Amino acid sequence: MSDTKPDGSPKIYLLPNLMTAGNLFCGFAASLSIVESALLKERGAADSLADAKVHQAIWLILASCIFDLLDGRLARLGGAESAFGREFDSLADVVSFGVAPALMVHRIVLHQFSDKTGWIIASVYLICGAMRLARFNCVAASGVVNATKDFTGFPIPAAAGLIASLTLFLLSLDEGQEAQPYLKWLLAALMLFLAWMMFSKFKYPSFKGIGLKTKRSLPKFLAFVFVLVLTGLNIFVMKVHWMPFVIFLVYLLYGFTRPFLSRQMTHDIEDEDDEDDEGTAAPQV
């Protein structure tokens, strides 16, 4: 199916691109929250007000992850995948999962380093994330069948989610103690590590086969929804802030253990059906 109309303009599908717009909005709002937090600090406002803006940015980045997950699935379920959606998604990802996390970590801990060191660490993360998105788009545009069945390198939405969820967890351990040494070094090291992982050759599954499309994947899809609901309940009701971090960490570690698992085991975990292998590249990066 062609990605363009007879007049040459790209096809734009409303629902998946609306989710991408939500992703971009949350990423932009998160960036604004970080800037507002810094301004409040400079103006001598109460620490609680500045800290609230940081927490707001964390939740907005995690919300961007949800929107990013939805746009790809809605596009596949509705047969609405397009080159426009892929490019729009990548542009939104640069803001939500590149700029926003880099600003957030710089605001929380990297400013404690020398000016050049802090900005270099944040910039390396952002540049590697943008290069990973560009590489994905080049592979997707190549037209090679199954070229994007697996993600090459750690996906940037997962990287941003890992940074945001770890920051949330660490801040929840000792509210108001953002400048703790372990937080400073841990987040800085994590950003550099994820920068390398995003542009590495490690393979990560896209889990495109898990959905409502086949009876075999339905139980896993329902289990996935259950985990999301349980995570939300633990965060907002029980005030347990470690569950999102565990989810993203497990996904990160899976890329390291995947080569050592049997083919049958990976097939069962990822639920990739033959009919999915014939699909085109998903707009989700």
mmCIF file with all atom_site columns, N, CA and C in Angstrom, residues 25-91:
data_model
loop_
_atom_site.group_PDB
_atom_site.id
_atom_site.type_symbol
_atom_site.label_atom_id
_atom_site.label_alt_id
_atom_site.label_comp_id
_atom_site.label_asym_id
_atom_site.label_entity_id
_atom_site.label_seq_id
_atom_site.pdbx_PDB_ins_code
_atom_site.Cartn_x
_atom_site.Cartn_y
_atom_site.Cartn_z
_atom_site.occupancy
_atom_site.B_iso_or_equiv
_atom_site.pdbx_formal_charge
_atom_site.auth_seq_id
_atom_site.auth_comp_id
_atom_site.auth_asym_id
_atom_site.auth_atom_id
_atom_site.pdbx_PDB_model_num
ATOM 1   N N  . PHE A 1 25 ? 3.346  16.640 22.973 1.00 0.00 ? 25 PHE A N  1
ATOM 2   C CA . PHE A 1 25 ? 2.843  17.620 23.944 1.00 0.00 ? 25 PHE A CA 1
ATOM 3   C C  . PHE A 1 25 ? 3.421  17.355 25.330 1.00 0.00 ? 25 PHE A C  1
ATOM 4   N N  . CYS A 1 26 ? 3.404  16.082 25.759 1.00 0.00 ? 26 CYS A N  1
ATOM 5   C CA . CYS A 1 26 ? 3.932  15.741 27.083 1.00 0.00 ? 26 CYS A CA 1
ATOM 6   C C  . CYS A 1 26 ? 5.428  16.026 27.165 1.00 0.00 ? 26 CYS A C  1
ATOM 7   N N  . GLY A 1 27 ? 6.161  15.731 26.092 1.00 0.00 ? 27 GLY A N  1
ATOM 8   C CA . GLY A 1 27 ? 7.593  16.005 26.081 1.00 0.00 ? 27 GLY A CA 1
ATOM 9   C C  . GLY A 1 27 ? 7.893  17.481 26.174 1.00 0.00 ? 27 GLY A C  1
ATOM 10  N N  . PHE A 1 28 ? 7.121  18.289 25.450 1.00 0.00 ? 28 PHE A N  1
ATOM 11  C CA . PHE A 1 28 ? 7.311  19.742 25.500 1.00 0.00 ? 28 PHE A CA 1
ATOM 12  C C  . PHE A 1 28 ? 6.944  20.282 26.874 1.00 0.00 ? 28 PHE A C  1
ATOM 13  N N  . ALA A 1 29 ? 5.826  19.788 27.435 1.00 0.00 ? 29 ALA A N  1
ATOM 14  C CA . ALA A 1 29 ? 5.399  20.225 28.763 1.00 0.00 ? 29 ALA A CA 1
ATOM 15  C C  . ALA A 1 29 ? 6.429  19.838 29.824 1.00 0.00 ? 29 ALA A C  1
ATOM 16  N N  . ALA A 1 30 ? 7.038  18.641 29.673 1.00 0.00 ? 30 ALA A N  1
ATOM 17  C CA . ALA A 1 30 ? 8.081  18.219 30.608 1.00 0.00 ? 30 ALA A CA 1
ATOM 18  C C  . ALA A 1 30 ? 9.281  19.159 30.537 1.00 0.00 ? 30 ALA A C  1
ATOM 19  N N  . SER A 1 31 ? 9.670  19.542 29.325 1.00 0.00 ? 31 SER A N  1
ATOM 20  C CA . SER A 1 31 ? 10.798 20.466 29.160 1.00 0.00 ? 31 SER A CA 1
ATOM 21  C C  . SER A 1 31 ? 10.494 21.811 29.802 1.00 0.00 ? 31 SER A C  1
ATOM 22  N N  . LEU A 1 32 ? 9.258  22.301 29.618 1.00 0.00 ? 32 LEU A N  1
ATOM 23  C CA . LEU A 1 32 ? 8.862  23.566 30.243 1.00 0.00 ? 32 LEU A CA 1
ATOM 24  C C  . LEU A 1 32 ? 8.895  23.464 31.769 1.00 0.00 ? 32 LEU A C  1
ATOM 25  N N  . SER A 1 33 ? 8.472  22.320 32.302 1.00 0.00 ? 33 SER A N  1
ATOM 26  C CA . SER A 1 33 ? 8.475  22.135 33.749 1.00 0.00 ? 33 SER A CA 1
ATOM 27  C C  . SER A 1 33 ? 9.889  22.203 34.309 1.00 0.00 ? 33 SER A C  1
ATOM 28  N N  . ILE A 1 34 ? 10.843 21.633 33.584 1.00 0.00 ? 34 ILE A N  1
ATOM 29  C CA . ILE A 1 34 ? 12.241 21.677 34.031 1.00 0.00 ? 34 ILE A CA 1
ATOM 30  C C  . ILE A 1 34 ? 12.767 23.112 34.024 1.00 0.00 ? 34 ILE A C  1
ATOM 31  N N  . VAL A 1 35 ? 12.443 23.859 32.955 1.00 0.00 ? 35 VAL A N  1
ATOM 32  C CA . VAL A 1 35 ? 12.869 25.263 32.882 1.00 0.00 ? 35 VAL A CA 1
ATOM 33  C C  . VAL A 1 35 ? 12.233 26.067 34.007 1.00 0.00 ? 35 VAL A C  1
ATOM 34  N N  . GLU A 1 36 ? 10.947 25.836 34.272 1.00 0.00 ? 36 GLU A N  1
ATOM 35  C CA . GLU A 1 36 ? 10.264 26.550 35.347 1.00 0.00 ? 36 GLU A CA 1
ATOM 36  C C  . GLU A 1 36 ? 10.874 26.211 36.704 1.00 0.00 ? 36 GLU A C  1
ATOM 37  N N  . SER A 1 37 ? 11.264 24.957 36.900 1.00 0.00 ? 37 SER A N  1
ATOM 38  C CA . SER A 1 37 ? 11.904 24.565 38.151 1.00 0.00 ? 37 SER A CA 1
ATOM 39  C C  . SER A 1 37 ? 13.205 25.323 38.360 1.00 0.00 ? 37 SER A C  1
ATOM 40  N N  . ALA A 1 38 ? 14.001 25.426 37.299 1.00 0.00 ? 38 ALA A N  1
ATOM 41  C CA . ALA A 1 38 ? 15.266 26.153 37.402 1.00 0.00 ? 38 ALA A CA 1
ATOM 42  C C  . ALA A 1 38 ? 15.029 27.632 37.695 1.00 0.00 ? 38 ALA A C  1
ATOM 43  N N  . LEU A 1 39 ? 14.010 28.216 37.050 1.00 0.00 ? 39 LEU A N  1
ATOM 44  C CA . LEU A 1 39 ? 13.709 29.636 37.285 1.00 0.00 ? 39 LEU A CA 1
ATOM 45  C C  . LEU A 1 39 ? 13.238 29.869 38.715 1.00 0.00 ? 39 LEU A C  1
ATOM 46  N N  . LEU A 1 40 ? 12.442 28.955 39.231 1.00 0.00 ? 40 LEU A N  1
ATOM 47  C CA . LEU A 1 40 ? 11.979 29.079 40.611 1.00 0.00 ? 40 LEU A CA 1
ATOM 48  C C  . LEU A 1 40 ? 13.153 29.035 41.585 1.00 0.00 ? 40 LEU A C  1
ATOM 49  N N  . LYS A 1 41 ? 14.131 28.171 41.304 1.00 0.00 ? 41 LYS A N  1
ATOM 50  C CA . LYS A 1 41 ? 15.326 28.093 42.154 1.00 0.00 ? 41 LYS A CA 1
ATOM 51  C C  . LYS A 1 41 ? 16.091 29.409 42.125 1.00 0.00 ? 41 LYS A C  1
ATOM 52  N N  . GLU A 1 42 ? 16.249 29.972 40.926 1.00 0.00 ? 42 GLU A N  1
ATOM 53  C CA . GLU A 1 42 ? 17.010 31.213 40.785 1.00 0.00 ? 42 GLU A CA 1
ATOM 54  C C  . GLU A 1 42 ? 16.321 32.371 41.497 1.00 0.00 ? 42 GLU A C  1
ATOM 55  N N  . ARG A 1 43 ? 14.993 32.348 41.511 1.00 0.00 ? 43 ARG A N  1
ATOM 56  C CA . ARG A 1 43 ? 14.233 33.435 42.135 1.00 0.00 ? 43 ARG A CA 1
ATOM 57  C C  . ARG A 1 43 ? 14.081 33.251 43.637 1.00 0.00 ? 43 ARG A C  1
ATOM 58  N N  . GLY A 1 44 ? 14.660 32.185 44.190 1.00 0.00 ? 44 GLY A N  1
ATOM 59  C CA . GLY A 1 44 ? 14.605 31.963 45.624 1.00 0.00 ? 44 GLY A CA 1
ATOM 60  C C  . GLY A 1 44 ? 13.287 31.435 46.128 1.00 0.00 ? 44 GLY A C  1
ATOM 61  N N  . ALA A 1 45 ? 12.503 30.810 45.260 1.00 0.00 ? 45 ALA A N  1
ATOM 62  C CA . ALA A 1 45 ? 11.228 30.241 45.676 1.00 0.00 ? 45 ALA A CA 1
ATOM 63  C C  . ALA A 1 45 ? 11.468 29.039 46.585 1.00 0.00 ? 45 ALA A C  1
ATOM 64  N N  . ALA A 1 46 ? 10.427 28.607 47.237 1.00 0.00 ? 46 ALA A N  1
ATOM 65  C CA . ALA A 1 46 ? 10.531 27.459 48.140 1.00 0.00 ? 46 ALA A CA 1
ATOM 66  C C  . ALA A 1 46 ? 10.966 26.220 47.366 1.00 0.00 ? 46 ALA A C  1
ATOM 67  N N  . ASP A 1 47 ? 11.816 25.413 48.002 1.00 0.00 ? 47 ASP A N  1
ATOM 68  C CA . ASP A 1 47 ? 12.301 24.205 47.336 1.00 0.00 ? 47 ASP A CA 1
ATOM 69  C C  . ASP A 1 47 ? 11.162 23.276 46.935 1.00 0.00 ? 47 ASP A C  1
ATOM 70  N N  . SER A 1 48 ? 10.111 23.262 47.725 1.00 0.00 ? 48 SER A N  1
ATOM 71  C CA . SER A 1 48 ? 8.991  22.369 47.428 1.00 0.00 ? 48 SER A CA 1
ATOM 72  C C  . SER A 1 48 ? 8.342  22.708 46.096 1.00 0.00 ? 48 SER A C  1
ATOM 73  N N  . LEU A 1 49 ? 8.291  23.989 45.738 1.00 0.00 ? 49 LEU A N  1
ATOM 74  C CA . LEU A 1 49 ? 7.703  24.392 44.458 1.00 0.00 ? 49 LEU A CA 1
ATOM 75  C C  . LEU A 1 49 ? 8.569  23.940 43.292 1.00 0.00 ? 49 LEU A C  1
ATOM 76  N N  . ALA A 1 50 ? 9.884  24.121 43.421 1.00 0.00 ? 50 ALA A N  1
ATOM 77  C CA . ALA A 1 50 ? 10.800 23.699 42.359 1.00 0.00 ? 50 ALA A CA 1
ATOM 78  C C  . ALA A 1 50 ? 10.807 22.183 42.226 1.00 0.00 ? 50 ALA A C  1
ATOM 79  N N  . ASP A 1 51 ? 10.780 21.486 43.363 1.00 0.00 ? 51 ASP A N  1
ATOM 80  C CA . ASP A 1 51 ? 10.777 20.023 43.327 1.00 0.00 ? 51 ASP A CA 1
ATOM 81  C C  . ASP A 1 51 ? 9.493  19.487 42.706 1.00 0.00 ? 51 ASP A C  1
ATOM 82  N N  . ALA A 1 52 ? 8.380  20.161 42.943 1.00 0.00 ? 52 ALA A N  1
ATOM 83  C CA . ALA A 1 52 ? 7.106  19.729 42.369 1.00 0.00 ? 52 ALA A CA 1
ATOM 84  C C  . ALA A 1 52 ? 7.156  19.790 40.846 1.00 0.00 ? 52 ALA A C  1
ATOM 85  N N  . LYS A 1 53 ? 7.850  20.779 40.308 1.00 0.00 ? 53 LYS A N  1
ATOM 86  C CA . LYS A 1 53 ? 7.986  20.886 38.858 1.00 0.00 ? 53 LYS A CA 1
ATOM 87  C C  . LYS A 1 53 ? 8.827  19.739 38.297 1.00 0.00 ? 53 LYS A C  1
ATOM 88  N N  . VAL A 1 54 ? 9.842  19.316 39.056 1.00 0.00 ? 54 VAL A N  1
ATOM 89  C CA . VAL A 1 54 ? 10.662 18.182 38.622 1.00 0.00 ? 54 VAL A CA 1
ATOM 90  C C  . VAL A 1 54 ? 9.819  16.905 38.589 1.00 0.00 ? 54 VAL A C  1
ATOM 91  N N  . HIS A 1 55 ? 9.048  16.681 39.627 1.00 0.00 ? 55 HIS A N  1
ATOM 92  C CA . HIS A 1 55 ? 8.187  15.504 39.665 1.00 0.00 ? 55 HIS A CA 1
ATOM 93  C C  . HIS A 1 55 ? 7.158  15.546 38.532 1.00 0.00 ? 55 HIS A C  1
ATOM 94  N N  . GLN A 1 56 ? 6.668  16.729 38.247 1.00 0.00 ? 56 GLN A N  1
ATOM 95  C CA . GLN A 1 56 ? 5.710  16.886 37.147 1.00 0.00 ? 56 GLN A CA 1
ATOM 96  C C  . GLN A 1 56 ? 6.359  16.479 35.819 1.00 0.00 ? 56 GLN A C  1
ATOM 97  N N  . ALA A 1 57 ? 7.611  16.884 35.633 1.00 0.00 ? 57 ALA A N  1
ATOM 98  C CA . ALA A 1 57 ? 8.330  16.527 34.406 1.00 0.00 ? 57 ALA A CA 1
ATOM 99  C C  . ALA A 1 57 ? 8.523  15.019 34.295 1.00 0.00 ? 57 ALA A C  1
ATOM 100 N N  . ILE A 1 58 ? 8.814  14.364 35.420 1.00 0.00 ? 58 ILE A N  1
ATOM 101 C CA . ILE A 1 58 ? 8.986  12.906 35.414 1.00 0.00 ? 58 ILE A CA 1
ATOM 102 C C  . ILE A 1 58 ? 7.711  12.219 34.956 1.00 0.00 ? 58 ILE A C  1
ATOM 103 N N  . TRP A 1 59 ? 6.565  12.637 35.516 1.00 0.00 ? 59 TRP A N  1
ATOM 104 C CA . TRP A 1 59 ? 5.295  12.008 35.136 1.00 0.00 ? 59 TRP A CA 1
ATOM 105 C C  . TRP A 1 59 ? 4.954  12.277 33.676 1.00 0.00 ? 59 TRP A C  1
ATOM 106 N N  . LEU A 1 60 ? 5.301  13.455 33.188 1.00 0.00 ? 60 LEU A N  1
ATOM 107 C CA . LEU A 1 60 ? 5.028  13.782 31.785 1.00 0.00 ? 60 LEU A CA 1
ATOM 108 C C  . LEU A 1 60 ? 5.872  12.923 30.840 1.00 0.00 ? 60 LEU A C  1
ATOM 109 N N  . ILE A 1 61 ? 7.120  12.659 31.220 1.00 0.00 ? 61 ILE A N  1
ATOM 110 C CA . ILE A 1 61 ? 7.959  11.785 30.387 1.00 0.00 ? 61 ILE A CA 1
ATOM 111 C C  . ILE A 1 61 ? 7.401  10.370 30.371 1.00 0.00 ? 61 ILE A C  1
ATOM 112 N N  . LEU A 1 62 ? 6.963  9.883  31.526 1.00 0.00 ? 62 LEU A N  1
ATOM 113 C CA . LEU A 1 62 ? 6.365  8.550  31.580 1.00 0.00 ? 62 LEU A CA 1
ATOM 114 C C  . LEU A 1 62 ? 5.053  8.514  30.787 1.00 0.00 ? 62 LEU A C  1
ATOM 115 N N  . ALA A 1 63 ? 4.292  9.607  30.807 1.00 0.00 ? 63 ALA A N  1
ATOM 116 C CA . ALA A 1 63 ? 3.073  9.680  29.998 1.00 0.00 ? 63 ALA A CA 1
ATOM 117 C C  . ALA A 1 63 ? 3.412  9.635  28.505 1.00 0.00 ? 63 ALA A C  1
ATOM 118 N N  . SER A 1 64 ? 4.522  10.256 28.127 1.00 0.00 ? 64 SER A N  1
ATOM 119 C CA . SER A 1 64 ? 4.964  10.202 26.728 1.00 0.00 ? 64 SER A CA 1
ATOM 120 C C  . SER A 1 64 ? 5.252  8.768  26.302 1.00 0.00 ? 64 SER A C  1
ATOM 121 N N  . CYS A 1 65 ? 5.790  7.961  27.223 1.00 0.00 ? 65 CYS A N  1
ATOM 122 C CA . CYS A 1 65 ? 6.046  6.557  26.919 1.00 0.00 ? 65 CYS A CA 1
ATOM 123 C C  . CYS A 1 65 ? 4.743  5.819  26.610 1.00 0.00 ? 65 CYS A C  1
ATOM 124 N N  . ILE A 1 66 ? 3.685  6.133  27.346 1.00 0.00 ? 66 ILE A N  1
ATOM 125 C CA . ILE A 1 66 ? 2.390  5.502  27.108 1.00 0.00 ? 66 ILE A CA 1
ATOM 126 C C  . ILE A 1 66 ? 1.843  5.908  25.744 1.00 0.00 ? 66 ILE A C  1
ATOM 127 N N  . PHE A 1 67 ? 1.906  7.194  25.428 1.00 0.00 ? 67 PHE A N  1
ATOM 128 C CA . PHE A 1 67 ? 1.436  7.661  24.120 1.00 0.00 ? 67 PHE A CA 1
ATOM 129 C C  . PHE A 1 67 ? 2.235  7.028  22.990 1.00 0.00 ? 67 PHE A C  1
ATOM 130 N N  . ASP A 1 68 ? 3.552  6.892  23.183 1.00 0.00 ? 68 ASP A N  1
ATOM 131 C CA . ASP A 1 68 ? 4.395  6.291  22.153 1.00 0.00 ? 68 ASP A CA 1
ATOM 132 C C  . ASP A 1 68 ? 4.040  4.824  21.942 1.00 0.00 ? 68 ASP A C  1
ATOM 133 N N  . LEU A 1 69 ? 3.704  4.142  23.022 1.00 0.00 ? 69 LEU A N  1
ATOM 134 C CA . LEU A 1 69 ? 3.288  2.740  22.923 1.00 0.00 ? 69 LEU A CA 1
ATOM 135 C C  . LEU A 1 69 ? 1.964  2.624  22.166 1.00 0.00 ? 69 LEU A C  1
ATOM 136 N N  . LEU A 1 70 ? 1.062  3.551  22.400 1.00 0.00 ? 70 LEU A N  1
ATOM 137 C CA . LEU A 1 70 ? -0.259 3.496  21.786 1.00 0.00 ? 70 LEU A CA 1
ATOM 138 C C  . LEU A 1 70 ? -0.227 3.827  20.298 1.00 0.00 ? 70 LEU A C  1
ATOM 139 N N  . ASP A 1 71 ? 0.602  4.783  19.899 1.00 0.00 ? 71 ASP A N  1
ATOM 140 C CA . ASP A 1 71 ? 0.547  5.192  18.494 1.00 0.00 ? 71 ASP A CA 1
ATOM 141 C C  . ASP A 1 71 ? 0.949  4.063  17.556 1.00 0.00 ? 71 ASP A C  1
ATOM 142 N N  . GLY A 1 72 ? 1.975  3.314  17.923 1.00 0.00 ? 72 GLY A N  1
ATOM 143 C CA . GLY A 1 72 ? 2.395  2.206  17.065 1.00 0.00 ? 72 GLY A CA 1
ATOM 144 C C  . GLY A 1 72 ? 1.361  1.097  17.009 1.00 0.00 ? 72 GLY A C  1
ATOM 145 N N  . ARG A 1 73 ? 0.765  0.776  18.156 1.00 0.00 ? 73 ARG A N  1
ATOM 146 C CA . ARG A 1 73 ? -0.222 -0.306 18.189 1.00 0.00 ? 73 ARG A CA 1
ATOM 147 C C  . ARG A 1 73 ? -1.492 0.078  17.442 1.00 0.00 ? 73 ARG A C  1
ATOM 148 N N  . LEU A 1 74 ? -1.941 1.306  17.597 1.00 0.00 ? 74 LEU A N  1
ATOM 149 C CA . LEU A 1 74 ? -3.137 1.737  16.880 1.00 0.00 ? 74 LEU A CA 1
ATOM 150 C C  . LEU A 1 74 ? -2.904 1.753  15.377 1.00 0.00 ? 74 LEU A C  1
ATOM 151 N N  . ALA A 1 75 ? -1.697 2.141  14.970 1.00 0.00 ? 75 ALA A N  1
ATOM 152 C CA . ALA A 1 75 ? -1.379 2.146  13.544 1.00 0.00 ? 75 ALA A CA 1
ATOM 153 C C  . ALA A 1 75 ? -1.399 0.737  12.972 1.00 0.00 ? 75 ALA A C  1
ATOM 154 N N  . ARG A 1 76 ? -0.845 -0.226 13.727 1.00 0.00 ? 76 ARG A N  1
ATOM 155 C CA . ARG A 1 76 ? -0.818 -1.600 13.226 1.00 0.00 ? 76 ARG A CA 1
ATOM 156 C C  . ARG A 1 76 ? -2.198 -2.240 13.238 1.00 0.00 ? 76 ARG A C  1
ATOM 157 N N  . LEU A 1 77 ? -2.955 -2.002 14.316 1.00 0.00 ? 77 LEU A N  1
ATOM 158 C CA . LEU A 1 77 ? -4.282 -2.591 14.409 1.00 0.00 ? 77 LEU A CA 1
ATOM 159 C C  . LEU A 1 77 ? -5.218 -2.056 13.330 1.00 0.00 ? 77 LEU A C  1
ATOM 160 N N  . GLY A 1 78 ? -5.056 -0.780 12.989 1.00 0.00 ? 78 GLY A N  1
ATOM 161 C CA . GLY A 1 78 ? -5.929 -0.172 11.985 1.00 0.00 ? 78 GLY A CA 1
ATOM 162 C C  . GLY A 1 78 ? -5.361 -0.172 10.589 1.00 0.00 ? 78 GLY A C  1
ATOM 163 N N  . GLY A 1 79 ? -4.189 -0.796 10.397 1.00 0.00 ? 79 GLY A N  1
ATOM 164 C CA . GLY A 1 79 ? -3.567 -0.785 9.073  1.00 0.00 ? 79 GLY A CA 1
ATOM 165 C C  . GLY A 1 79 ? -3.224 0.617  8.618  1.00 0.00 ? 79 GLY A C  1
ATOM 166 N N  . ALA A 1 80 ? -2.855 1.464  9.562  1.00 0.00 ? 80 ALA A N  1
ATOM 167 C CA . ALA A 1 80 ? -2.619 2.876  9.256  1.00 0.00 ? 80 ALA A CA 1
ATOM 168 C C  . ALA A 1 80 ? -1.153 3.258  9.375  1.00 0.00 ? 80 ALA A C  1
ATOM 169 N N  . GLU A 1 81 ? -0.256 2.323  9.133  1.00 0.00 ? 81 GLU A N  1
ATOM 170 C CA . GLU A 1 81 ? 1.172  2.633  9.160  1.00 0.00 ? 81 GLU A CA 1
ATOM 171 C C  . GLU A 1 81 ? 1.536  3.474  7.944  1.00 0.00 ? 81 GLU A C  1
ATOM 172 N N  . SER A 1 82 ? 2.406  4.433  8.144  1.00 0.00 ? 82 SER A N  1
ATOM 173 C CA . SER A 1 82 ? 2.780  5.316  7.038  1.00 0.00 ? 82 SER A CA 1
ATOM 174 C C  . SER A 1 82 ? 4.147  5.920  7.285  1.00 0.00 ? 82 SER A C  1
ATOM 175 N N  . ALA A 1 83 ? 4.751  6.401  6.217  1.00 0.00 ? 83 ALA A N  1
ATOM 176 C CA . ALA A 1 83 ? 6.046  7.078  6.336  1.00 0.00 ? 83 ALA A CA 1
ATOM 177 C C  . ALA A 1 83 ? 5.904  8.364  7.137  1.00 0.00 ? 83 ALA A C  1
ATOM 178 N N  . PHE A 1 84 ? 4.779  9.056  6.946  1.00 0.00 ? 84 PHE A N  1
ATOM 179 C CA . PHE A 1 84 ? 4.542  10.284 7.710  1.00 0.00 ? 84 PHE A CA 1
ATOM 180 C C  . PHE A 1 84 ? 4.503  9.983  9.209  1.00 0.00 ? 84 PHE A C  1
ATOM 181 N N  . GLY A 1 85 ? 3.777  8.919  9.587  1.00 0.00 ? 85 GLY A N  1
ATOM 182 C CA . GLY A 1 85 ? 3.686  8.556  10.997 1.00 0.00 ? 85 GLY A CA 1
ATOM 183 C C  . GLY A 1 85 ? 5.032  8.228  11.592 1.00 0.00 ? 85 GLY A C  1
ATOM 184 N N  . ARG A 1 86 ? 5.877  7.529  10.802 1.00 0.00 ? 86 ARG A N  1
ATOM 185 C CA . ARG A 1 86 ? 7.205  7.163  11.287 1.00 0.00 ? 86 ARG A CA 1
ATOM 186 C C  . ARG A 1 86 ? 8.055  8.409  11.524 1.00 0.00 ? 86 ARG A C  1
ATOM 187 N N  . GLU A 1 87 ? 8.009  9.368  10.575 1.00 0.00 ? 87 GLU A N  1
ATOM 188 C CA . GLU A 1 87 ? 8.814  10.577 10.726 1.00 0.00 ? 87 GLU A CA 1
ATOM 189 C C  . GLU A 1 87 ? 8.292  11.454 11.856 1.00 0.00 ? 87 GLU A C  1
ATOM 190 N N  . PHE A 1 88 ? 6.975  11.591 11.945 1.00 0.00 ? 88 PHE A N  1
ATOM 191 C CA . PHE A 1 88 ? 6.375  12.393 13.011 1.00 0.00 ? 88 PHE A CA 1
ATOM 192 C C  . PHE A 1 88 ? 6.709  11.810 14.370 1.00 0.00 ? 88 PHE A C  1
ATOM 193 N N  . ASP A 1 89 ? 6.650  10.483 14.469 1.00 0.00 ? 89 ASP A N  1
ATOM 194 C CA . ASP A 1 89 ? 6.955  9.804  15.721 1.00 0.00 ? 89 ASP A CA 1
ATOM 195 C C  . ASP A 1 89 ? 8.400  10.060 16.145 1.00 0.00 ? 89 ASP A C  1
ATOM 196 N N  . SER A 1 90 ? 9.313  10.007 15.193 1.00 0.00 ? 90 SER A N  1
ATOM 197 C CA . SER A 1 90 ? 10.726 10.223 15.520 1.00 0.00 ? 90 SER A CA 1
ATOM 198 C C  . SER A 1 90 ? 10.983 11.654 15.972 1.00 0.00 ? 90 SER A C  1
ATOM 199 N N  . LEU A 1 91 ? 10.331 12.612 15.322 1.00 0.00 ? 91 LEU A N  1
ATOM 200 C CA . LEU A 1 91 ? 10.500 14.009 15.727 1.00 0.00 ? 91 LEU A CA 1
ATOM 201 C C  . LEU A 1 91 ? 9.973  14.228 17.149 1.00 0.00 ? 91 LEU A C  1
#
